[in-house]
Amino acid sequence: MARHSGRGFATIEYPTGMNQNGDPSQAWIKLKPDGRVDVFAGTVDIGQGSKTVHTQIVADTLGVPYDWVTMDNSNSDSSGVCTGTFASRGTFIGGNAVRFAAERVRERILDIASKELEIDAGDLEIADGEVVAKGAPDRRISVADVAGAATYNYGELISGQGTALKPFAEISDEDGSVQVEPHSAVSYAACVADVEVDDETGEVTVTRLVQVYDVGRAINPTLVEGQIEGGAMMGLGLALLEQAYPHYPSAEHRGAEFGTYLAPALEDLPELDNVILENPSTDGPFGAKAIGEMANNAQPAAIAAAIHDAVGAWVTEYPATPERVLRAIQAKAEPRREGKRVIFDEEISLSAVSSNGGAGFLEV
Amino acid sequence: MQLNVNGVSRAVSSPPLTSLLEVLREELAVLSPKHGCEQGGCGACTVLVDGEPRRSCLLPLAAVGDARITTVEGLGAPGDLAPVQSAFHDRYAAQCGYCTSGMLLAAHALIERKGGPVDRDEVLDALSGHVCRCTGYVKIVEAVMAASRGQVGAEPIEQPLAPEPSQPEIEIAGSPA
Ligand code: FES
Ligand code: FES
């Protein structure tokens, strides 16, 4: 019996959202008379922090403090349509919807500020909740006063709506070929896995994962890290523990009770090294791309490659359970040559021909 | 019978074999303990019974007697959080939050028992029966270690978080320092 260590890596690319066409997210924003901002959007926050990220996007687009902005995603009746939190689309698609809405609100704020200050809207900018004349910082009016003036002097509810929608594919009448705009937010990731494989029990331990994610722009790096760490463990689960067949929508893979579906536990936690790369997209909010679902894609392949590096056998079905690993090792140990059964086992064979375990005899 | 929940004596009338989890959630509307597996496997239902973490899904009401029950509601209050709660908040150690109550209570008990800084292995040991599907555990482990050191905010913890790598270092060219 021996424990073998191995290292493998995998790379992935991930197009954000449903990357062909449609897939809308809608948002609308209104300004209260005191300058505070209400955002209504349907993006579901299941703990990944979309609410925080959307709030940041709106605050930064408008130029007001984060605390002034409240996002309400509490019901799908008052909010616009959002097709959901899946396919890593929250920040790119949902975030673009709130950004477009905020850009319209910003235009209205500047327009009314321009009337109040009697300065061309193009010569104004907004920062820290104040509309300021470029190059003349003493000419200013707070966003709160603009909102008050809109409400009480101009009879306007400052608001804006935004929808992020992929352009539709063009289908050629002649040959039926489909033209789809290349996706603007492809994220990339690489994962290196270090494993130890026990060739007697077939047990695989992941000791370390080094993961690099290109997320375009990390609008909230702590939340990005949360996705990468959570994704790492989900990927590890898919590689080693979780029997996910037959696929959704069948629920059979879950088994009859809790303990029959294995999810990674604390003991499985390897050392994690995470690197966030910023390689901005051209049209995501502030250059952001994706991180949610893609975060568990690279590990299974990297781990399978590491197992191969460790014991020289490919496990071709996930999860790489001890049984599958042992079968793969066994299949490798019994090659058939010209109809003859030839067994070569590194340890047994080498110690049979050499008193020192084969040192200096053969390099494998 | 009377049940001592978070320092308050509450009258309960559920049958004696009802699980404590059921009594807390359904009869007393104490909602921080969560129904997960209801068979002792996930830790989401953990409460403190006389300061010790117990799976409330497996504990019949009759076995509780006059023991002190503590749930997250009794751990701290907004503005007056227990150190472990502040650390979870400061370090983003909860995503969906389903595992969080159980994690908090088990971690709180560990910190109380140790009375000083806990190391990574101790956290792993104390929380090993708690399943988290979202966080990958990393920030939870860090938060418990930080709380045990009385550390607030999200600064790095003054102790290596992981054992030294047994494998050669991997150079990442051009990675941010
Ligand atoms: S619900 Fe009690 S351990 Fe899972
Ligand atoms: S935060 Fe979701 S299960 Fe732990």
PDB file of N, CA, C and O and ligand atoms in Angstrom, chain B residues 93-100 131-135 140, ligand 2:
ATOM      1  N   ALA B  93     -18.872  35.314   6.733  1.00  0.00           N
ATOM      2  CA  ALA B  93     -18.814  33.876   6.954  1.00  0.00           C
ATOM      3  C   ALA B  93     -20.178  33.219   6.776  1.00  0.00           C
ATOM      4  O   ALA B  93     -20.334  32.043   7.082  1.00  0.00           O
ATOM      5  N   ALA B  94     -21.173  33.962   6.327  1.00  0.00           N
ATOM      6  CA  ALA B  94     -22.479  33.370   6.042  1.00  0.00           C
ATOM      7  C   ALA B  94     -22.925  33.796   4.665  1.00  0.00           C
ATOM      8  O   ALA B  94     -22.839  34.972   4.336  1.00  0.00           O
ATOM      9  N   GLN B  95     -23.377  32.852   3.873  1.00  0.00           N
ATOM     10  CA  GLN B  95     -23.972  33.215   2.589  1.00  0.00           C
ATOM     11  C   GLN B  95     -25.484  33.027   2.688  1.00  0.00           C
ATOM     12  O   GLN B  95     -26.193  33.957   3.049  1.00  0.00           O
ATOM     13  N   CYS B  96     -25.998  31.830   2.426  1.00  0.00           N
ATOM     14  CA  CYS B  96     -27.450  31.671   2.528  1.00  0.00           C
ATOM     15  C   CYS B  96     -27.907  31.704   3.973  1.00  0.00           C
ATOM     16  O   CYS B  96     -29.042  32.030   4.269  1.00  0.00           O
ATOM     17  N   GLY B  97     -27.025  31.350   4.899  1.00  0.00           N
ATOM     18  CA  GLY B  97     -27.348  31.443   6.318  1.00  0.00           C
ATOM     19  C   GLY B  97     -27.986  30.204   6.912  1.00  0.00           C
ATOM     20  O   GLY B  97     -28.263  30.173   8.112  1.00  0.00           O
ATOM     21  N   TYR B  98     -28.212  29.174   6.103  1.00  0.00           N
ATOM     22  CA  TYR B  98     -28.935  28.028   6.649  1.00  0.00           C
ATOM     23  C   TYR B  98     -28.120  27.292   7.707  1.00  0.00           C
ATOM     24  O   TYR B  98     -28.655  26.837   8.711  1.00  0.00           O
ATOM     25  N   CYS B  99     -26.832  27.209   7.512  1.00  0.00           N
ATOM     26  CA  CYS B  99     -25.987  26.499   8.480  1.00  0.00           C
ATOM     27  C   CYS B  99     -25.558  27.402   9.626  1.00  0.00           C
ATOM     28  O   CYS B  99     -24.970  26.938  10.597  1.00  0.00           O
ATOM     29  N   THR B 100     -25.805  28.706   9.477  1.00  0.00           N
ATOM     30  CA  THR B 100     -25.125  29.682  10.329  1.00  0.00           C
ATOM     31  C   THR B 100     -25.468  29.555  11.813  1.00  0.00           C
ATOM     32  O   THR B 100     -24.576  29.612  12.666  1.00  0.00           O
ATOM     33  N   VAL B 131     -22.549  20.874   8.155  1.00  0.00           N
ATOM     34  CA  VAL B 131     -22.385  20.970   6.700  1.00  0.00           C
ATOM     35  C   VAL B 131     -22.739  22.375   6.238  1.00  0.00           C
ATOM     36  O   VAL B 131     -23.759  22.929   6.640  1.00  0.00           O
ATOM     37  N   CYS B 132     -21.876  22.966   5.404  1.00  0.00           N
ATOM     38  CA  CYS B 132     -22.182  24.241   4.759  1.00  0.00           C
ATOM     39  C   CYS B 132     -22.045  24.043   3.263  1.00  0.00           C
ATOM     40  O   CYS B 132     -21.039  23.537   2.791  1.00  0.00           O
ATOM     41  N   ARG B 133     -23.052  24.440   2.526  1.00  0.00           N
ATOM     42  CA  ARG B 133     -23.051  24.216   1.092  1.00  0.00           C
ATOM     43  C   ARG B 133     -22.552  25.444   0.333  1.00  0.00           C
ATOM     44  O   ARG B 133     -22.308  25.360  -0.874  1.00  0.00           O
ATOM     45  N   CYS B 134     -22.469  26.586   1.009  1.00  0.00           N
ATOM     46  CA  CYS B 134     -22.200  27.832   0.271  1.00  0.00           C
ATOM     47  C   CYS B 134     -20.772  28.329   0.385  1.00  0.00           C
ATOM     48  O   CYS B 134     -20.156  28.712  -0.597  1.00  0.00           O
ATOM     49  N   THR B 135     -20.254  28.386   1.591  1.00  0.00           N
ATOM     50  CA  THR B 135     -19.050  29.186   1.827  1.00  0.00           C
ATOM     51  C   THR B 135     -17.759  28.448   1.536  1.00  0.00           C
ATOM     52  O   THR B 135     -16.703  29.063   1.494  1.00  0.00           O
ATOM     53  N   ILE B 140     -15.670  30.694   7.483  1.00  0.00           N
ATOM     54  CA  ILE B 140     -16.208  30.279   8.781  1.00  0.00           C
ATOM     55  C   ILE B 140     -15.050  29.946   9.726  1.00  0.00           C
ATOM     56  O   ILE B 140     -14.998  30.419  10.862  1.00  0.00           O
TER      57      ILE B 140
HETATM   58  S1  FES C   2     -24.037  29.637   4.341  1.00  0.00           S
HETATM   59 FE1  FES C   2     -25.376  28.440   3.124  1.00  0.00          FE
HETATM   60  S2  FES C   2     -25.147  26.482   4.051  1.00  0.00           S
HETATM   61 FE2  FES C   2     -23.667  27.637   5.071  1.00  0.00          FE
END
